[in-house]
CSV table of N, CA and C in Angstrom, one decimal:
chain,number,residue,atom,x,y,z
F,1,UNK,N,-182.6,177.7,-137.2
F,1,UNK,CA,-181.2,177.4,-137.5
F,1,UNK,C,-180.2,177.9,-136.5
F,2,UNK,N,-179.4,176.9,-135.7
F,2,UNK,CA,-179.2,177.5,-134.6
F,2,UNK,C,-177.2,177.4,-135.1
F,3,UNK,N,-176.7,176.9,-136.2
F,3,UNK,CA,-175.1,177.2,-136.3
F,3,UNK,C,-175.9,177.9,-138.3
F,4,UNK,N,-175.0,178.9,-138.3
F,4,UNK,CA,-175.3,179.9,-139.9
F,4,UNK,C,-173.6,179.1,-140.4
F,5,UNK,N,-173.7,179.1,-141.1
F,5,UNK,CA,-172.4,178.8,-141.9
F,5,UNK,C,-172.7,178.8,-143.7
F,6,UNK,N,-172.0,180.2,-143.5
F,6,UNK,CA,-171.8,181.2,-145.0
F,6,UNK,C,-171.1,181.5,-144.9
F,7,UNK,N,-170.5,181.5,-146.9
F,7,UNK,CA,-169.0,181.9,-146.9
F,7,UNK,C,-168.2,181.8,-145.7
F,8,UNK,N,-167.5,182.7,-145.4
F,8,UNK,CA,-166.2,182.8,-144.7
F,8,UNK,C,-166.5,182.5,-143.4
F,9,UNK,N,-168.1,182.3,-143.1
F,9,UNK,CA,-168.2,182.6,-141.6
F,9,UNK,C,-169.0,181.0,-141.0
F,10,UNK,N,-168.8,181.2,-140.0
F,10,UNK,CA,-169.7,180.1,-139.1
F,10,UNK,C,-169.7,180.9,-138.0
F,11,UNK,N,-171.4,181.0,-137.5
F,11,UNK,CA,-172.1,181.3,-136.6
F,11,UNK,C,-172.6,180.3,-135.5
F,12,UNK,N,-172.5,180.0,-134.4
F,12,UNK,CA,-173.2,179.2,-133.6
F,12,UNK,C,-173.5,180.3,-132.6
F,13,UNK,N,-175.2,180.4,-132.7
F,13,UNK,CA,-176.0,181.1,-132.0
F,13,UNK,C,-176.6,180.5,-130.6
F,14,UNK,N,-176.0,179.5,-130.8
F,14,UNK,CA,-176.4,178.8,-128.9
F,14,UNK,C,-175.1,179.3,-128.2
F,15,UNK,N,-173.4,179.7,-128.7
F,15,UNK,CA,-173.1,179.5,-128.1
F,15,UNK,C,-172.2,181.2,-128.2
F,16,UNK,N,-173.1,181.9,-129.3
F,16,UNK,CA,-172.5,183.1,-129.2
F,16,UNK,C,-171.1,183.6,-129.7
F,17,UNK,N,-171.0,182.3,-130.3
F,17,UNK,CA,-169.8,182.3,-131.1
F,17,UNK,C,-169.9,182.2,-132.7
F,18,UNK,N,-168.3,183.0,-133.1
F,18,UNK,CA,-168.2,183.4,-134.5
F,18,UNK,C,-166.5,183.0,-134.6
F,19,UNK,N,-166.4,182.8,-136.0
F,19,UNK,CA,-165.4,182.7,-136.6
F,19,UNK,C,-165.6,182.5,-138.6
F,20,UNK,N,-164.1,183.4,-138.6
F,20,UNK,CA,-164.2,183.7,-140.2
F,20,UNK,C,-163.1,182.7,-140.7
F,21,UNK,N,-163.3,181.5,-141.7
F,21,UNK,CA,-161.9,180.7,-142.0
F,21,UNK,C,-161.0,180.2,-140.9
F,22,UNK,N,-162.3,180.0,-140.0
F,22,UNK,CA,-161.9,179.3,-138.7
F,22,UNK,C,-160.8,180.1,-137.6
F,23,UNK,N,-161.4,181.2,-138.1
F,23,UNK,CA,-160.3,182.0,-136.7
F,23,UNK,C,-161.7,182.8,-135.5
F,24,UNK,N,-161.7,182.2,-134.5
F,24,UNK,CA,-162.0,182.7,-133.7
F,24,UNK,C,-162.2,184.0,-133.4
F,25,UNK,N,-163.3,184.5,-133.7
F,25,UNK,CA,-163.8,186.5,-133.7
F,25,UNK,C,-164.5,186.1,-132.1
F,26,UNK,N,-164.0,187.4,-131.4
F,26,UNK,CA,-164.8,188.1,-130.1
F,26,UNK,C,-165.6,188.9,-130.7
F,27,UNK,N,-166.5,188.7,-130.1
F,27,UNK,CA,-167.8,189.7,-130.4
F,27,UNK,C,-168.8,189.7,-129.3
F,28,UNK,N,-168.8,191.2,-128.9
F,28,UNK,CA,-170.0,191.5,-128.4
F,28,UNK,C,-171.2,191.1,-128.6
F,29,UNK,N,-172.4,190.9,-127.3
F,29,UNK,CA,-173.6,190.7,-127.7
F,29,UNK,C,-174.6,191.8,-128.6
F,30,UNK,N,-174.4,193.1,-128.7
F,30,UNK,CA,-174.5,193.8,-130.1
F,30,UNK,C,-173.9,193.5,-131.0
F,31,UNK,N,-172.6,193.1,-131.1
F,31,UNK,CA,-171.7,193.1,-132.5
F,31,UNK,C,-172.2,191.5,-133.2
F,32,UNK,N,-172.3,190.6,-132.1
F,32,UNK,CA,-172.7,189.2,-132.6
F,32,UNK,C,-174.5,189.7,-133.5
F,33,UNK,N,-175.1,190.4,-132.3
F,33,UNK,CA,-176.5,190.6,-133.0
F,33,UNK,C,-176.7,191.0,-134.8
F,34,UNK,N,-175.9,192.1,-134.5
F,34,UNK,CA,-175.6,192.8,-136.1
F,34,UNK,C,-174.9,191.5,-137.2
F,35,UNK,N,-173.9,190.7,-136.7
F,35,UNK,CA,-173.3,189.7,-137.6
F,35,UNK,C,-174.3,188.3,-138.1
F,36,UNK,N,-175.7,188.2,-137.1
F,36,UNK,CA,-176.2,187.2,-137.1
F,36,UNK,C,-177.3,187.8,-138.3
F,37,UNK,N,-177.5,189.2,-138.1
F,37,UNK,CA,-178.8,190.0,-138.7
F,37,UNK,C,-178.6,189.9,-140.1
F,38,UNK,N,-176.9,190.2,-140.8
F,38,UNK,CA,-175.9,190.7,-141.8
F,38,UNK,C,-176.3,188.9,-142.1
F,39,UNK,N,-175.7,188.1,-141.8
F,39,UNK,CA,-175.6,187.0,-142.2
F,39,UNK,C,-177.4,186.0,-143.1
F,40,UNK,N,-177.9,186.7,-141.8
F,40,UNK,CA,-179.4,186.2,-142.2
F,40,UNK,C,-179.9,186.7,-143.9
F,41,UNK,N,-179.1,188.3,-143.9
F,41,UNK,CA,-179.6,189.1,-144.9
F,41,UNK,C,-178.4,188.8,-146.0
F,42,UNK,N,-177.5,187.8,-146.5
F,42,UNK,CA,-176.5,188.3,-147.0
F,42,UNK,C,-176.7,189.0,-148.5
F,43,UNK,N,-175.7,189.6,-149.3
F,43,UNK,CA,-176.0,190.3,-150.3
F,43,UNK,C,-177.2,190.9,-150.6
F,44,UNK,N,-177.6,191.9,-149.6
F,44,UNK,CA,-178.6,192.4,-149.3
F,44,UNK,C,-178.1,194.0,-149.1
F,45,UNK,N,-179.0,195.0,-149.3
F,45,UNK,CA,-178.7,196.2,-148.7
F,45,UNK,C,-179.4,196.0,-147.9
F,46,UNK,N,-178.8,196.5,-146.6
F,46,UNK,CA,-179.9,196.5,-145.5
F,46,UNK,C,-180.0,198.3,-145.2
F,47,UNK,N,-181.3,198.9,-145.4
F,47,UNK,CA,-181.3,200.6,-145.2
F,47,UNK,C,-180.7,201.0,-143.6
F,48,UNK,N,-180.2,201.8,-143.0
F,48,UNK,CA,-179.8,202.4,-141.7
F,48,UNK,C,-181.0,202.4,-140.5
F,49,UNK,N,-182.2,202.6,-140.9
F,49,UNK,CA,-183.2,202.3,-140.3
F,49,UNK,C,-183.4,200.8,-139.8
F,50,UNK,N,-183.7,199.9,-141.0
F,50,UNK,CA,-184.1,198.5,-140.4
F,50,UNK,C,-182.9,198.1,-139.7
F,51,UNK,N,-181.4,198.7,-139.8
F,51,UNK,CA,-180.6,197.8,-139.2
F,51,UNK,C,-180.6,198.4,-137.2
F,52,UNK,N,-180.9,199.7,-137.2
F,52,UNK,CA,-181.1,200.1,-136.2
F,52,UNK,C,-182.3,199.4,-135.3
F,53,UNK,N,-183.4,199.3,-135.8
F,53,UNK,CA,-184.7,198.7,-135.3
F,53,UNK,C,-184.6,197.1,-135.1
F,54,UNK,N,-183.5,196.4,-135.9
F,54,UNK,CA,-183.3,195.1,-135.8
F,54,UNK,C,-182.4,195.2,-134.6
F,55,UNK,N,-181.4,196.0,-133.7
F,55,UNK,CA,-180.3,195.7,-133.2
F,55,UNK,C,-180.8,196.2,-131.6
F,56,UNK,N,-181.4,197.1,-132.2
F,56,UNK,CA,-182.0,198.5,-130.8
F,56,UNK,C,-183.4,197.8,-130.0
F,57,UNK,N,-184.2,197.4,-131.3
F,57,UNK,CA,-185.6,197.1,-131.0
F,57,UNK,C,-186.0,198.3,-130.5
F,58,UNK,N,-187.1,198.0,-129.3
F,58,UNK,CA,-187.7,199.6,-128.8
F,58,UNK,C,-186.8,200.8,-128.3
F,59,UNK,N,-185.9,200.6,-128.3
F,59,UNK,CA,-184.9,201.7,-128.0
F,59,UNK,C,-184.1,202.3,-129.6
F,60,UNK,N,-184.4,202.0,-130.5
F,60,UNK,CA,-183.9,202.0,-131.7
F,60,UNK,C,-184.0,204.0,-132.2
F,61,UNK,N,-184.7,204.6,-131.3
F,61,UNK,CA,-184.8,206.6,-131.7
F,61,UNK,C,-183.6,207.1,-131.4
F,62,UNK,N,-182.9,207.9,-132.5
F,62,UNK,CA,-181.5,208.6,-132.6
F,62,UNK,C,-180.5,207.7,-132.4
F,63,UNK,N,-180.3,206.3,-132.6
F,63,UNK,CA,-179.5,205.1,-132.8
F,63,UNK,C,-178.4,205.3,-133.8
F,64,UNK,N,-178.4,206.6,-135.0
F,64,UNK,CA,-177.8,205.9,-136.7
F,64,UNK,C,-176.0,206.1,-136.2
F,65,UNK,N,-175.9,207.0,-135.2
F,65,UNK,CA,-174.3,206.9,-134.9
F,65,UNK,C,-173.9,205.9,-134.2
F,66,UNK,N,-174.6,205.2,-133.1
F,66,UNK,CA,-174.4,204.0,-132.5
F,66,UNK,C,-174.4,203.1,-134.1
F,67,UNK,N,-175.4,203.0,-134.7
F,67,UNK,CA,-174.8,201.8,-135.3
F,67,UNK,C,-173.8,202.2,-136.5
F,68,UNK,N,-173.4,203.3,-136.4
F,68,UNK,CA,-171.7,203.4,-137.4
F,68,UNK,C,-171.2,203.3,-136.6
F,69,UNK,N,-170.7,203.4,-135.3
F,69,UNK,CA,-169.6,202.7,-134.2
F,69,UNK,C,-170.1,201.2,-134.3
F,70,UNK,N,-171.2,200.6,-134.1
F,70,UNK,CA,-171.0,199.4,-133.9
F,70,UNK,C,-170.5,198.7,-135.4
F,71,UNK,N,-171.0,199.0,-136.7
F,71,UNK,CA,-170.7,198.6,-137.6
F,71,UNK,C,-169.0,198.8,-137.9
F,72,UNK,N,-168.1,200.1,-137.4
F,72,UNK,CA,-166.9,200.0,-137.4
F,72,UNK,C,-166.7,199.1,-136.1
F,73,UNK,N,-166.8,198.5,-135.4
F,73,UNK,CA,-166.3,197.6,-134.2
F,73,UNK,C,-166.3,196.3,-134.9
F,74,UNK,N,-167.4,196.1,-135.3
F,74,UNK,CA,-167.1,194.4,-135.9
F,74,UNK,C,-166.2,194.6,-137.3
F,75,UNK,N,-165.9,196.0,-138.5
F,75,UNK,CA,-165.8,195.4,-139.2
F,75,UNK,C,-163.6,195.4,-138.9
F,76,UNK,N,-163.5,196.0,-137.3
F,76,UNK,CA,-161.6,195.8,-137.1
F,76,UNK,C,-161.9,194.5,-136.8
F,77,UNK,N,-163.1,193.8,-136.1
F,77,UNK,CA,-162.7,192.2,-135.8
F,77,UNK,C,-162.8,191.3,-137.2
F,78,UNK,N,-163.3,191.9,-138.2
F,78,UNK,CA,-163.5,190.5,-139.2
F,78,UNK,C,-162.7,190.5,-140.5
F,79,UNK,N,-162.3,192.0,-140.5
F,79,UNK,CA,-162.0,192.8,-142.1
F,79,UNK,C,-160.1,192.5,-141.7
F,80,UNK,N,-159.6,192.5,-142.7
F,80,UNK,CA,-158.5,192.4,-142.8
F,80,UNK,C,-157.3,193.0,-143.7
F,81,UNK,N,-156.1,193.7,-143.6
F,81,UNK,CA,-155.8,194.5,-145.0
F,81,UNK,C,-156.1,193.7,-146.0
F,82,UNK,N,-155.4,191.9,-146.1
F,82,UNK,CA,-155.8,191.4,-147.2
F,82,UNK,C,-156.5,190.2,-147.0
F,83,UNK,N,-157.7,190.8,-146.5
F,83,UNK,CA,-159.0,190.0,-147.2
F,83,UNK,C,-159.6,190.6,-147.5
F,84,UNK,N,-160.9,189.7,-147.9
F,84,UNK,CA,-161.8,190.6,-149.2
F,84,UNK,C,-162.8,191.5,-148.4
F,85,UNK,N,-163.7,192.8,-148.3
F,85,UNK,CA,-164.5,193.3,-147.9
F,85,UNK,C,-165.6,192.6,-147.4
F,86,UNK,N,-166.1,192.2,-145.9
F,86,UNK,CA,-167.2,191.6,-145.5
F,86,UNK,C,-168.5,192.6,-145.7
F,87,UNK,N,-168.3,193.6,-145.1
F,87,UNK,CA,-169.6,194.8,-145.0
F,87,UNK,C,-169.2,195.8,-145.5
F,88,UNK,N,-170.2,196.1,-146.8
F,88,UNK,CA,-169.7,197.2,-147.8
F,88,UNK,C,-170.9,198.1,-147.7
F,89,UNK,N,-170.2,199.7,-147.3
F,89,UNK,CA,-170.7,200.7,-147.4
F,89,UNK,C,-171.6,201.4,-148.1
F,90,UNK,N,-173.1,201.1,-148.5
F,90,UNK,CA,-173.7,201.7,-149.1
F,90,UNK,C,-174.3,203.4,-149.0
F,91,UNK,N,-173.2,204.2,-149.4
F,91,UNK,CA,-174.0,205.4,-149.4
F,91,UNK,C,-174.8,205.8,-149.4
F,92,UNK,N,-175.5,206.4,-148.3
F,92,UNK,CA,-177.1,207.2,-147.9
F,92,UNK,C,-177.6,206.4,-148.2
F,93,UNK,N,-177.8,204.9,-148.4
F,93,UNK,CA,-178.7,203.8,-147.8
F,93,UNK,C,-178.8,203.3,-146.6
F,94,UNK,N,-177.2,202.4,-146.9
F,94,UNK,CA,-176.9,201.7,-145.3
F,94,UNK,C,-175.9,200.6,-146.0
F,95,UNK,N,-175.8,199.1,-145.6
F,95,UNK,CA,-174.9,198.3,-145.5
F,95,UNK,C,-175.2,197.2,-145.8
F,96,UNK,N,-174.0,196.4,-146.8
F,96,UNK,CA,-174.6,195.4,-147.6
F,96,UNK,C,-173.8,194.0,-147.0
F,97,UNK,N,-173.7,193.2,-146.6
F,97,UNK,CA,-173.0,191.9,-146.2
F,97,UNK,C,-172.7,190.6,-147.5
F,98,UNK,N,-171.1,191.1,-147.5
F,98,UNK,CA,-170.7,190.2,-148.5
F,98,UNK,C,-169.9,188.9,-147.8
F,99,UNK,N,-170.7,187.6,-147.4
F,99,UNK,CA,-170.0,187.0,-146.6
F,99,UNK,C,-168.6,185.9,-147.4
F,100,UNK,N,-168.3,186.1,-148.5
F,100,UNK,CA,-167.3,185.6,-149.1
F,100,UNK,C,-166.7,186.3,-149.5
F,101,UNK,N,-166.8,187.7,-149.2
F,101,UNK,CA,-166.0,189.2,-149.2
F,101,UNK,C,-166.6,189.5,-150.6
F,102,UNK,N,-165.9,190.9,-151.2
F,102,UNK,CA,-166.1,191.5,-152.1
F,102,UNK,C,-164.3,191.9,-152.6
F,103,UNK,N,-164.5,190.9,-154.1
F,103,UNK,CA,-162.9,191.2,-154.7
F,103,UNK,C,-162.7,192.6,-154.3
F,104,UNK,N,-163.4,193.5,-155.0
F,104,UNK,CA,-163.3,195.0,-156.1
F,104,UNK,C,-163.7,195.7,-154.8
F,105,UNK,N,-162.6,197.1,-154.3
F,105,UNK,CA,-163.9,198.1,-154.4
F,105,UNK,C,-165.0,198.8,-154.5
F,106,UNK,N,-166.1,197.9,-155.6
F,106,UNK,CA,-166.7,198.8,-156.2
F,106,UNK,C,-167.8,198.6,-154.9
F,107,UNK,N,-168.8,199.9,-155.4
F,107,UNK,CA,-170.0,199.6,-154.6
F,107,UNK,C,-170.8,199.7,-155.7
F,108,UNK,N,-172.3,199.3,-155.1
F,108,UNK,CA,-173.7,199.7,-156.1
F,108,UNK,C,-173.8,201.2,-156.2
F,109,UNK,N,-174.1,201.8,-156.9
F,109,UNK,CA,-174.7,203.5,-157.2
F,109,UNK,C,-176.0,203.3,-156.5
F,110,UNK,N,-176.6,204.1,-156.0
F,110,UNK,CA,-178.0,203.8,-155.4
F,110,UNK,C,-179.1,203.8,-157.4
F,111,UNK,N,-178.8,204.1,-158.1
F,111,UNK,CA,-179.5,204.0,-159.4
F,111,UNK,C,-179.1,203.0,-159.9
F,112,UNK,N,-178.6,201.6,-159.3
F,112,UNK,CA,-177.9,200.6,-160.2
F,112,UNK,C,-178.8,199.0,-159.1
F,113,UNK,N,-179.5,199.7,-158.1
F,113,UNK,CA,-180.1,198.9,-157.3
F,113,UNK,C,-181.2,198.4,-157.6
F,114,UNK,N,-181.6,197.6,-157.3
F,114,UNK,CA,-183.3,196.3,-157.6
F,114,UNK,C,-184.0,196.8,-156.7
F,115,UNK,N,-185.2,196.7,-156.6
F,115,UNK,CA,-186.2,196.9,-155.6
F,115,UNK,C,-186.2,195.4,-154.4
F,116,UNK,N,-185.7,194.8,-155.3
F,116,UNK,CA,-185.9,193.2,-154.4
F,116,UNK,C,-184.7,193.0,-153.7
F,117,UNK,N,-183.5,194.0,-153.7
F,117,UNK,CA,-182.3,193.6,-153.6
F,117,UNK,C,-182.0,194.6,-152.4
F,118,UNK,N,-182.8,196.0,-151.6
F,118,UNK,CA,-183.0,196.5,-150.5
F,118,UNK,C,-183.9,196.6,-149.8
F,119,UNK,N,-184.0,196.6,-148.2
F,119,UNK,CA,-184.6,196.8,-147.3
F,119,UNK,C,-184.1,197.6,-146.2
F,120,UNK,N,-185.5,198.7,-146.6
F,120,UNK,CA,-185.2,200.2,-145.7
F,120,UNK,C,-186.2,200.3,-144.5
């Protein structure tokens, strides 16, 4: 599948382009990686590990601060004061991709999670 188009977003992966409600997002070739990975996985936890090993590949050892700078980089390009939350912070897991945003603040508790509903 070479254009993703979920919720808010359309991806075209031939051409390395993104846009949310049709507004044109710059993104890095990391930042696009991580949005294309997020998108593939949506309402998913993804754990801090798999997202490092998906982004890093063989270079993915002592990565987990790179990917909280990369995860804050894309979320000033897509997040907005008032839109709804794209990528929601899962505590001492890792990060969940809501591509139609998330109304509420709320997050999951890690005790309120599915087994089918993370990958660490």
């Amino acid at each position: 599948m070479k254009i993703i188009e979920i919720g808010d977003f359309r991806i075209d992966r031939d051409t390395f382009r993104a846009s949310i409600r049709n507004r044109k997002v710059r993104l890095t070739l990391k930042e696009f990686t991580l949005l294309v990975y997020f998108a593939k996985h949506p309402s998913r936890i993804i754990g801090h590990q798999k997202l490092v090993s998906a982004i890093w590949a063989a270079d993915a050892a002592g990565q987990p601060e790179r990917l909280r700078v990369l995860v804050g980089q894309v979320r000033k390009k897509i997040e907005h004061k008032d839109t709804p939350h794209y990528i929601v912070t899962e505590p001492w897991i890792g990060y969940r991709f809501e591509p139609a945003g998330e109304a509420s603040p709320f997050q999951v508790q890690p005790n309120q999670v599915q087994p089918n509903q993370v990958e660490l």
